[in-house]
Coordinates of C-alpha atoms in Angstrom, one line a residue:
Chain O
M1 CA 14.3 -18.8 26.4
S2 CA 11.4 -21.0 27.4
A3 CA 11.6 -22.8 30.8
G4 CA 13.8 -25.8 30.5
S5 CA 15.5 -24.9 27.2
P6 CA 19.1 -23.8 27.5
P7 CA 19.5 -20.4 25.9
S8 CA 20.8 -20.3 22.4
Q9 CA 22.1 -17.7 20.0
E10 CA 22.3 -20.2 17.2
G11 CA 19.0 -19.7 15.6
L12 CA 17.9 -21.9 12.7
P13 CA 20.3 -24.3 11.0
P14 CA 21.7 -22.8 7.8
N15 CA 20.1 -25.4 5.6
V16 CA 16.7 -24.7 7.1
V17 CA 17.2 -21.0 6.6
R18 CA 18.1 -21.6 2.9
Q19 CA 14.9 -23.8 2.5
L20 CA 12.7 -21.2 4.2
T21 CA 14.2 -18.4 2.2
A22 CA 13.6 -20.3 -1.0
S23 CA 10.0 -21.1 0.0
A24 CA 9.3 -17.4 0.9
D25 CA 10.8 -16.3 -2.4
E26 CA 8.5 -18.8 -4.1
L27 CA 5.4 -17.5 -2.2
W28 CA 6.4 -13.9 -3.1
N29 CA 7.0 -14.6 -6.7
H30 CA 4.1 -16.9 -7.6
S31 CA 1.4 -16.8 -4.9
T32 CA 1.2 -13.1 -3.9
E33 CA -1.0 -10.4 -5.2
K34 CA 1.0 -7.2 -5.2
I35 CA 0.8 -3.4 -5.5
N36 CA 3.5 -1.1 -6.9
A37 CA 5.6 0.2 -3.9
E38 CA 5.6 3.8 -5.2
V39 CA 1.8 3.8 -5.0
V40 CA 2.0 2.3 -1.5
A41 CA 4.6 4.9 -0.4
L42 CA 2.4 7.7 -1.6
T43 CA -0.8 6.2 0.0
Y44 CA 1.1 5.7 3.3
G45 CA 2.4 9.3 3.0
S46 CA -1.2 10.5 2.7
L47 CA -2.2 8.6 5.8
V48 CA 0.7 10.0 7.8
A49 CA 0.1 13.5 6.6
N50 CA -3.6 13.3 7.5
L51 CA -2.7 12.0 11.0
A52 CA -0.1 14.8 11.4
R53 CA -2.6 17.5 10.4
E54 CA -5.2 16.1 12.8
A55 CA -2.7 15.8 15.7
L56 CA -1.0 19.1 15.3
S57 CA -4.3 21.0 14.8
S58 CA -5.7 19.5 18.0
G59 CA -2.6 20.2 19.9
A60 CA -2.0 16.5 20.5
G61 CA 1.7 16.7 19.4
V62 CA 4.0 14.5 17.4
A63 CA 4.0 11.6 19.9
A64 CA 0.3 11.1 19.3
I65 CA 1.0 10.5 15.6
N66 CA 3.5 7.7 16.5
T67 CA 1.0 6.2 19.0
R68 CA -1.8 6.2 16.4
L69 CA 0.5 4.6 13.7
D70 CA 1.6 2.0 16.2
E71 CA -2.1 1.2 17.1
M72 CA -3.0 1.0 13.4
G73 CA -0.1 -1.3 12.8
Y74 CA -1.0 -3.5 15.8
N75 CA -4.5 -4.1 14.5
I76 CA -3.1 -4.8 11.0
G77 CA -0.6 -7.3 12.7
L78 CA -3.4 -9.1 14.4
R79 CA -5.0 -9.7 11.0
L80 CA -1.8 -10.5 9.1
A81 CA -1.0 -13.2 11.7
D82 CA -4.0 -15.2 10.5
D83 CA -2.9 -14.8 6.9
F84 CA 0.7 -15.7 7.8
A85 CA -0.3 -18.8 9.7
S86 CA -2.5 -20.1 7.0
R87 CA -0.1 -19.3 4.2
T88 CA 2.9 -20.8 5.9
H89 CA 1.1 -23.8 7.5
S90 CA 2.2 -26.3 4.9
L91 CA 5.5 -24.5 4.4
F92 CA 6.6 -25.0 8.0
A93 CA 4.8 -28.3 8.7
N94 CA 7.9 -30.4 8.0
T95 CA 10.6 -27.9 9.0
P96 CA 12.5 -28.9 12.1
T97 CA 13.7 -26.2 14.4
R98 CA 17.1 -26.5 16.1
R99 CA 15.6 -26.8 19.6
T100 CA 12.5 -28.9 19.0
G101 CA 14.2 -31.1 16.4
D102 CA 10.9 -32.2 14.9
G103 CA 8.4 -31.0 12.3
A104 CA 5.4 -31.1 14.5
N105 CA 2.2 -29.8 12.8
S106 CA 1.6 -26.7 14.9
V107 CA -0.4 -23.5 14.4
S108 CA 2.6 -21.7 13.2
L109 CA 6.3 -21.9 13.3
L110 CA 6.6 -18.7 15.3
R111 CA 4.4 -20.3 18.0
R112 CA 6.8 -23.1 18.4
C113 CA 10.1 -21.2 17.8
A114 CA 12.4 -22.6 20.4
D115 CA 14.2 -19.4 21.0
F116 CA 13.9 -15.8 20.1
R117 CA 16.8 -15.9 17.6
E118 CA 14.6 -18.3 15.5
T119 CA 11.7 -15.9 15.8
A120 CA 13.9 -13.1 14.5
E121 CA 15.0 -15.1 11.5
I122 CA 11.4 -16.1 10.6
I123 CA 10.3 -12.5 10.8
S124 CA 13.2 -11.2 8.7
K125 CA 13.6 -14.0 6.1
V126 CA 10.0 -15.2 5.8
A127 CA 7.5 -12.6 7.0
F128 CA 9.1 -9.5 5.7
K129 CA 9.9 -11.2 2.4
M130 CA 6.3 -12.4 2.1
Y131 CA 4.7 -9.0 2.8
L132 CA 7.2 -6.3 1.8
G133 CA 9.4 -8.3 -0.6
E134 CA 12.7 -7.6 1.3
S135 CA 14.5 -9.0 4.3
P136 CA 16.0 -6.6 6.8
A137 CA 19.2 -7.4 8.5
I138 CA 19.1 -8.8 12.1
T139 CA 21.5 -7.0 14.4
D140 CA 22.3 -6.6 18.1
F141 CA 20.7 -9.8 19.0
A142 CA 21.0 -10.7 22.7
L143 CA 19.4 -13.3 24.9
S144 CA 19.6 -10.9 27.8
S145 CA 20.1 -7.3 26.6
P146 CA 21.2 -5.0 29.5
A147 CA 19.8 -2.0 27.6
D148 CA 16.4 -3.8 27.3
G149 CA 15.8 -4.8 30.9
N150 CA 17.9 -7.9 30.5
R151 CA 15.3 -9.3 28.1
P152 CA 15.9 -11.1 24.8
A153 CA 16.0 -8.5 22.0
F154 CA 17.1 -7.9 18.5
S155 CA 17.0 -5.1 15.9
L156 CA 15.8 -5.1 12.3
E157 CA 17.8 -2.7 10.2
F158 CA 16.7 -1.1 6.9
V159 CA 18.9 0.8 4.5
E160 CA 15.9 1.9 2.5
P161 CA 13.0 1.6 4.9
P162 CA 9.6 0.5 3.4
F163 CA 7.0 3.2 2.5
S164 CA 9.6 5.9 2.8
S165 CA 10.8 6.7 -0.8
H166 CA 10.9 10.4 -1.7
V167 CA 9.7 11.3 1.9
M168 CA 11.1 14.3 3.6
L169 CA 9.8 15.3 7.1
P170 CA 9.4 19.0 7.8
P171 CA 11.3 20.3 10.8
V172 CA 8.2 20.3 13.0
L173 CA 8.0 16.5 12.5
N174 CA 11.7 15.4 12.4
G175 CA 12.6 16.5 15.9
R176 CA 14.8 19.4 14.7
S177 CA 12.3 22.2 15.2
T178 CA 13.7 24.9 17.5
S179 CA 10.3 25.5 19.0
A180 CA 10.0 21.9 20.0
G181 CA 13.1 22.3 22.1
E182 CA 16.5 21.3 21.0
T183 CA 17.7 18.6 23.2
G184 CA 20.1 15.7 23.0
A185 CA 23.0 15.2 20.5
G186 CA 22.9 17.2 17.3
G187 CA 20.1 19.4 18.5
K188 CA 17.5 16.6 18.0
S189 CA 14.7 15.7 20.3
R190 CA 13.6 12.2 19.2
E191 CA 10.6 12.3 21.5
D192 CA 9.3 15.0 19.2
A193 CA 10.1 13.2 15.9
L194 CA 7.6 11.5 13.8
S195 CA 8.6 7.8 13.5
Y196 CA 7.7 6.7 10.0
L197 CA 8.3 3.0 10.9
S198 CA 5.9 3.1 13.8
M199 CA 3.2 1.4 11.8
I200 CA 5.5 -1.5 10.8
A201 CA 6.8 -1.8 14.4
G202 CA 3.1 -2.0 15.5
V203 CA 2.5 -4.7 12.9
I204 CA 5.3 -6.8 14.3
R205 CA 3.9 -6.3 17.9
G206 CA 0.4 -7.2 16.8
A207 CA 1.4 -10.2 14.7
L208 CA 3.7 -11.6 17.4
F209 CA 1.0 -11.2 20.1
A210 CA -1.5 -13.1 17.9
L211 CA 1.1 -15.8 17.5
G212 CA 1.9 -16.1 21.2
L213 CA 4.7 -13.6 22.0
E214 CA 4.3 -10.4 23.9
V215 CA 6.9 -7.9 22.7
I216 CA 7.8 -4.2 23.1
T217 CA 8.8 -2.5 19.9
S218 CA 10.5 0.9 19.3
T219 CA 12.2 2.8 16.5
P220 CA 15.4 4.2 17.8
R221 CA 16.9 5.3 14.4
C222 CA 15.4 6.6 11.2
T223 CA 16.8 7.6 7.9
L224 CA 14.3 10.4 7.8
W225 CA 15.9 11.9 10.9
G226 CA 19.3 11.9 9.2
D227 CA 20.5 8.5 10.5
S228 CA 22.3 6.2 8.0
I229 CA 19.8 3.4 8.7
S230 CA 16.3 2.9 10.1
E231 CA 16.0 0.5 13.0
I232 CA 13.1 -1.4 14.7
R233 CA 14.0 -2.8 18.1
V234 CA 12.0 -5.9 19.3
V235 CA 12.2 -6.9 23.0
L236 CA 10.5 -10.0 24.3
V237 CA 8.4 -9.5 27.4
R238 CA 7.0 -13.0 27.7
K239 CA 5.6 -16.0 25.9
I240 CA 1.8 -16.1 26.3
P241 CA 0.9 -19.4 27.8
A242 CA -0.6 -21.8 25.3
S243 CA -3.4 -22.5 27.6
A244 CA -4.7 -19.0 27.0
P245 CA -4.4 -18.6 23.3
P246 CA -5.5 -15.3 21.7
S247 CA -8.9 -15.3 20.2
D248 CA -9.1 -16.1 16.5
D249 CA -11.4 -13.2 15.7
Chain U
M1 CA -12.0 15.1 -29.9
S2 CA -9.3 17.6 -30.5
A3 CA -10.1 20.3 -33.0
G4 CA -9.6 19.1 -36.5
S5 CA -9.5 15.4 -35.7
P6 CA -12.4 13.4 -36.8
P7 CA -14.0 11.5 -33.8
S8 CA -12.9 7.9 -33.4
Q9 CA -14.1 5.0 -31.3
E10 CA -11.3 2.8 -32.7
G11 CA -8.6 3.4 -30.1
L12 CA -5.2 1.9 -30.5
P13 CA -4.5 -0.7 -33.2
P14 CA -4.6 -4.3 -31.8
N15 CA -0.9 -4.9 -32.5
V16 CA 0.0 -1.7 -30.6
V17 CA -2.2 -2.8 -27.7
R18 CA -0.5 -6.2 -27.6
Q19 CA 3.0 -4.6 -27.7
L20 CA 2.1 -2.1 -24.9
T21 CA 0.5 -4.9 -22.8
A22 CA 3.6 -7.0 -23.1
S23 CA 5.8 -4.0 -22.2
A24 CA 3.7 -3.2 -19.2
D25 CA 3.8 -6.8 -18.1
E26 CA 7.6 -6.7 -18.5
L27 CA 7.8 -3.5 -16.4
W28 CA 5.6 -5.0 -13.7
N29 CA 7.4 -8.3 -13.6
H30 CA 11.0 -7.1 -13.7
S31 CA 11.3 -3.4 -12.9
T32 CA 8.8 -2.7 -10.2
E33 CA 9.3 -2.8 -6.4
K34 CA 6.1 -4.2 -4.9
I35 CA 4.3 -4.7 -1.7
N36 CA 1.9 -7.5 -0.7
A37 CA -1.7 -6.5 -1.7
E38 CA -3.0 -7.8 1.7
V39 CA -0.8 -5.4 3.6
V40 CA -1.9 -2.5 1.3
A41 CA -5.6 -3.4 1.7
L42 CA -5.2 -3.3 5.5
T43 CA -3.2 -0.1 5.4
Y44 CA -5.7 1.6 3.2
G45 CA -8.4 0.3 5.5
S46 CA -6.7 2.0 8.4
L47 CA -6.5 5.2 6.5
V48 CA -10.2 5.1 5.6
A49 CA -11.3 4.1 9.1
N50 CA -9.3 7.0 10.5
L51 CA -10.9 9.5 8.1
A52 CA -14.3 8.0 8.9
R53 CA -13.8 8.4 12.6
E54 CA -12.6 12.0 12.1
A55 CA -15.5 12.9 9.8
L56 CA -18.3 11.3 11.8
S57 CA -17.1 12.6 15.2
S58 CA -16.9 16.2 13.8
G59 CA -20.3 15.9 12.2
A60 CA -18.8 16.4 8.7
G61 CA -20.6 13.4 7.3
V62 CA -19.8 10.6 4.9
A63 CA -19.5 12.8 1.8
A64 CA -16.5 14.6 3.5
I65 CA -14.7 11.2 3.6
N66 CA -15.1 10.7 -0.1
T67 CA -14.0 14.3 -0.8
R68 CA -10.9 13.8 1.3
L69 CA -10.0 10.4 -0.3
D70 CA -10.4 12.1 -3.7
E71 CA -8.1 15.0 -2.7
M72 CA -5.5 12.5 -1.4
G73 CA -5.8 10.6 -4.6
Y74 CA -5.5 13.7 -6.7
N75 CA -2.2 14.7 -5.0
I76 CA -0.9 11.1 -5.4
G77 CA -1.9 11.2 -9.1
L78 CA 0.1 14.4 -9.7
R79 CA 3.2 12.7 -8.3
L80 CA 2.5 9.4 -10.1
A81 CA 2.2 11.2 -13.4
D82 CA 5.9 12.1 -13.2
D83 CA 6.8 8.5 -12.4
F84 CA 4.6 7.3 -15.3
A85 CA 6.1 9.7 -17.8
S86 CA 9.7 8.8 -16.9
R87 CA 9.1 5.1 -16.8
T88 CA 7.2 4.9 -20.0
H89 CA 9.2 7.4 -22.0
S90 CA 11.3 4.9 -23.8
L91 CA 8.4 2.4 -24.0
F92 CA 6.2 4.8 -25.9
A93 CA 8.9 6.7 -27.9
N94 CA 8.4 4.5 -31.0
T95 CA 4.8 3.5 -30.6
P96 CA 2.6 5.0 -33.3
T97 CA -0.9 5.9 -32.3
R98 CA -3.8 5.5 -34.8
R99 CA -4.3 9.2 -35.3
T100 CA -0.9 10.7 -35.2
G101 CA 0.6 7.8 -37.1
D102 CA 4.1 8.5 -35.9
G103 CA 6.3 7.7 -32.9
A104 CA 7.1 11.3 -32.0
N105 CA 9.2 11.6 -28.9
S106 CA 6.8 13.4 -26.7
V107 CA 6.5 13.9 -22.9
S108 CA 4.1 11.0 -22.6
L109 CA 1.8 8.9 -24.7
L110 CA -1.2 10.2 -22.8
R111 CA -0.2 13.8 -23.7
R112 CA -0.3 12.9 -27.4
C113 CA -3.2 10.5 -27.4
A114 CA -5.2 11.4 -30.4
D115 CA -8.5 10.5 -28.9
F116 CA -10.0 9.6 -25.6
R117 CA -10.4 6.0 -26.5
E118 CA -6.6 5.7 -26.7
T119 CA -6.3 7.4 -23.3
A120 CA -8.7 4.8 -21.8
E121 CA -6.7 2.0 -23.2
I122 CA -3.4 3.4 -21.9
I123 CA -4.9 3.9 -18.4
S124 CA -6.3 0.4 -18.3
K125 CA -3.7 -1.7 -20.0
V126 CA -0.5 0.2 -19.1
A127 CA -1.0 2.5 -16.0
F128 CA -3.2 0.1 -14.0
K129 CA -1.0 -2.8 -14.9
M130 CA 2.1 -0.9 -13.9
Y131 CA 0.8 0.3 -10.5
L132 CA -1.9 -2.2 -9.4
G133 CA -0.9 -5.3 -11.4
E134 CA -4.3 -5.6 -13.1
S135 CA -6.2 -4.1 -16.0
P136 CA -9.8 -3.1 -15.4
A137 CA -12.3 -3.5 -18.3
I138 CA -13.2 -0.4 -20.3
T139 CA -17.0 -0.1 -20.7
D140 CA -19.6 2.3 -21.9
F141 CA -17.2 4.3 -23.9
A142 CA -18.8 7.2 -25.8
L143 CA -17.3 10.2 -27.7
S144 CA -20.4 12.2 -26.7
S145 CA -22.2 10.7 -23.7
P146 CA -25.7 12.1 -23.1
A147 CA -25.6 11.2 -19.4
D148 CA -22.2 13.0 -19.1
G149 CA -23.1 16.4 -20.6
N150 CA -22.4 15.1 -24.2
R151 CA -18.7 14.8 -23.3
P152 CA -16.3 11.9 -24.1
A153 CA -16.5 9.4 -21.3
F154 CA -15.7 5.8 -20.3
S155 CA -16.0 3.5 -17.3
L156 CA -13.4 1.3 -15.7
E157 CA -15.0 -1.8 -14.2
F158 CA -13.5 -3.9 -11.4
V159 CA -14.8 -7.3 -10.3
E160 CA -12.5 -7.3 -7.3
P161 CA -11.6 -3.7 -6.7
P162 CA -8.1 -2.9 -5.5
F163 CA -7.6 -2.3 -1.7
S164 CA -11.0 -3.9 -0.9
S165 CA -10.2 -7.5 0.1
H166 CA -12.1 -8.5 3.3
V167 CA -13.7 -5.1 3.6
M168 CA -17.2 -4.7 4.9
L169 CA -18.7 -1.3 5.4
P170 CA -20.9 -0.8 8.4
P171 CA -24.5 0.5 7.6
V172 CA -23.7 4.0 8.6
L173 CA -21.1 4.1 5.8
N174 CA -22.7 2.0 3.0
G175 CA -25.7 4.2 2.4
R176 CA -28.2 1.7 4.0
S177 CA -28.4 3.3 7.4
T178 CA -32.1 4.1 8.1
S179 CA -31.1 7.2 10.0
A180 CA -29.4 8.5 7.0
G181 CA -32.6 8.4 5.1
E182 CA -33.6 5.5 2.8
T183 CA -33.9 6.9 -0.7
G184 CA -33.6 5.5 -4.1
A185 CA -33.8 1.9 -5.3
G186 CA -33.2 -0.8 -2.7
G187 CA -33.4 1.7 0.1
K188 CA -30.0 3.0 -0.6
S189 CA -28.8 6.6 -0.5
R190 CA -25.6 6.7 -2.4
E191 CA -24.8 10.2 -1.5
D192 CA -24.4 8.9 2.1
A193 CA -22.3 5.9 1.1
L194 CA -18.5 5.8 1.6
S195 CA -16.9 5.3 -1.8
Y196 CA -13.9 3.1 -1.3
L197 CA -12.6 3.8 -4.8
S198 CA -12.7 7.6 -4.4
M199 CA -8.9 7.6 -3.9
I200 CA -8.2 5.7 -7.1
A201 CA -10.7 7.9 -9.0
G202 CA -8.7 10.9 -7.5
V203 CA -5.4 9.4 -8.7
I204 CA -6.8 9.2 -12.2
R205 CA -8.0 12.8 -12.1
G206 CA -4.7 14.1 -10.7
A207 CA -2.5 12.1 -13.1
L208 CA -4.5 13.0 -16.2
F209 CA -4.4 16.7 -15.1
A210 CA -0.6 16.6 -14.9
L211 CA -0.5 14.9 -18.3
G212 CA -2.7 17.5 -19.9
L213 CA -6.3 16.3 -19.6
E214 CA -8.9 17.8 -17.3
V215 CA -11.4 15.1 -16.3
I216 CA -14.3 14.6 -13.9
T217 CA -14.3 11.2 -12.1
S218 CA -17.1 9.5 -10.1
T219 CA -17.7 6.1 -8.6
P220 CA -21.3 5.2 -9.5
R221 CA -21.1 1.5 -8.4
C222 CA -19.3 -0.4 -5.7
T223 CA -19.1 -4.0 -4.6
L224 CA -19.1 -2.8 -1.0
W225 CA -22.6 -1.4 -1.6
G226 CA -23.8 -4.7 -2.9
D227 CA -23.3 -4.0 -6.6
S228 CA -21.9 -6.9 -8.7
I229 CA -19.0 -4.7 -9.8
S230 CA -17.2 -1.5 -8.9
E231 CA -17.1 1.3 -11.5
I232 CA -15.1 4.5 -12.0
R233 CA -16.6 6.9 -14.6
V234 CA -14.1 9.2 -16.3
V235 CA -15.5 12.2 -18.2
L236 CA -13.3 14.5 -20.3
V237 CA -13.8 18.2 -19.7
R238 CA -11.0 19.6 -21.9
K239 CA -7.5 19.2 -23.1
I240 CA -5.3 21.6 -21.3
P241 CA -3.6 23.7 -24.0
A242 CA 0.1 22.7 -24.4
S243 CA 1.1 26.4 -24.3
A244 CA 0.1 26.4 -20.6
P245 CA 1.5 23.1 -19.2
P246 CA 1.0 22.3 -15.6
S247 CA 3.9 23.1 -13.4
D248 CA 6.4 20.3 -12.7
D249 CA 6.5 20.9 -9.0

């Protein structure tokens, strides 16, 4: 993906993935303060309900809720990137990547990921494991995705998306409201649907920006809309030049 | 506290406390889905910031933020009570309490707590452990507290309160704003201070209501206001008669 590197779909070598997964498990099990996921789901539900109340009463509409969740997530991601970098510094210091081949002591592994496939694997197998205790599947990876402006892209798929247990969206929020206009297949209008994963998509966008990658994220599928899985799509726009690193604060 | 029972400050027998603590640890370690506390603190921070923005821009003031957090917590508590009752049903089925002396198979241990001291211990050592992974200290317990209308009352004290890592309240929210009026010791006006623990206090109020106890909660001290600890005060108003149980839905 970077200039001079031949494109690769290979990602990290399997033994490195095993090592990172074990290290992430170790961090999760022994060095992480945690909160019961049920409490978190209920708290996040309160946050979303409050935003929905505010947006609908002011006439801003459902899209404004998704935008706000994404903004909140982006700011959380900027903060989490610092935490991620400091907690994984030693973990990654001696981990060679397939492309660079060395264990250079850099700010973070994501920063020096040789290709986007490696980035996807670190997000799924290390970052999600460290922060949410699970690793979503990586699907539809492409170095040049036609549906995504011929950019590198991948999806993260969740069978049981985080923060969503026991959640049911009312019709006015799930894109099935008749008053919101029934468009598209199955009478759904996804532009009018509240995307419960918007905050997590925003977190990915913010954290990757802080770590040197500008991406676009979207949430094309959601179990709360009746889909069998929830999906976050991550599309690489550009690597931010190392000569202009994002500010630390 | 209940009619016919002599008052007691004894609480649960030490061996029962040890057994419950071990069981709560077991539930926490092996049967609980969890989320990284840093993620939760940042998410809760977003929720509070959003409420603060909304309240201050509408002129509603800081007290409205606390009220809204308490309401959110109350609704979360009503939901968590079901979860607590179902997850601890088998755990408590054979646990004798000091007053009842038997292991009657009741809806929940809280429901049949013989005195308020037992209730305090179950909240601290079982419920907080199960949901937040830590057990706050119980302090200032009294069966008839003069400062609390001669009602049974206790405090839960937190050295590092949940959800609060890396949080700093701006002057307009921590009761030290000069424009808000400097009253009381140290120039603070606590009526004008955002209480970060209001949601957790509301959770306790909601969960206890669902389990048959009507309480008043308050948050007299907070590390975010410069206090050395954060405190939630819980005052018993009445036991809700078993003949009129709260609705399940």
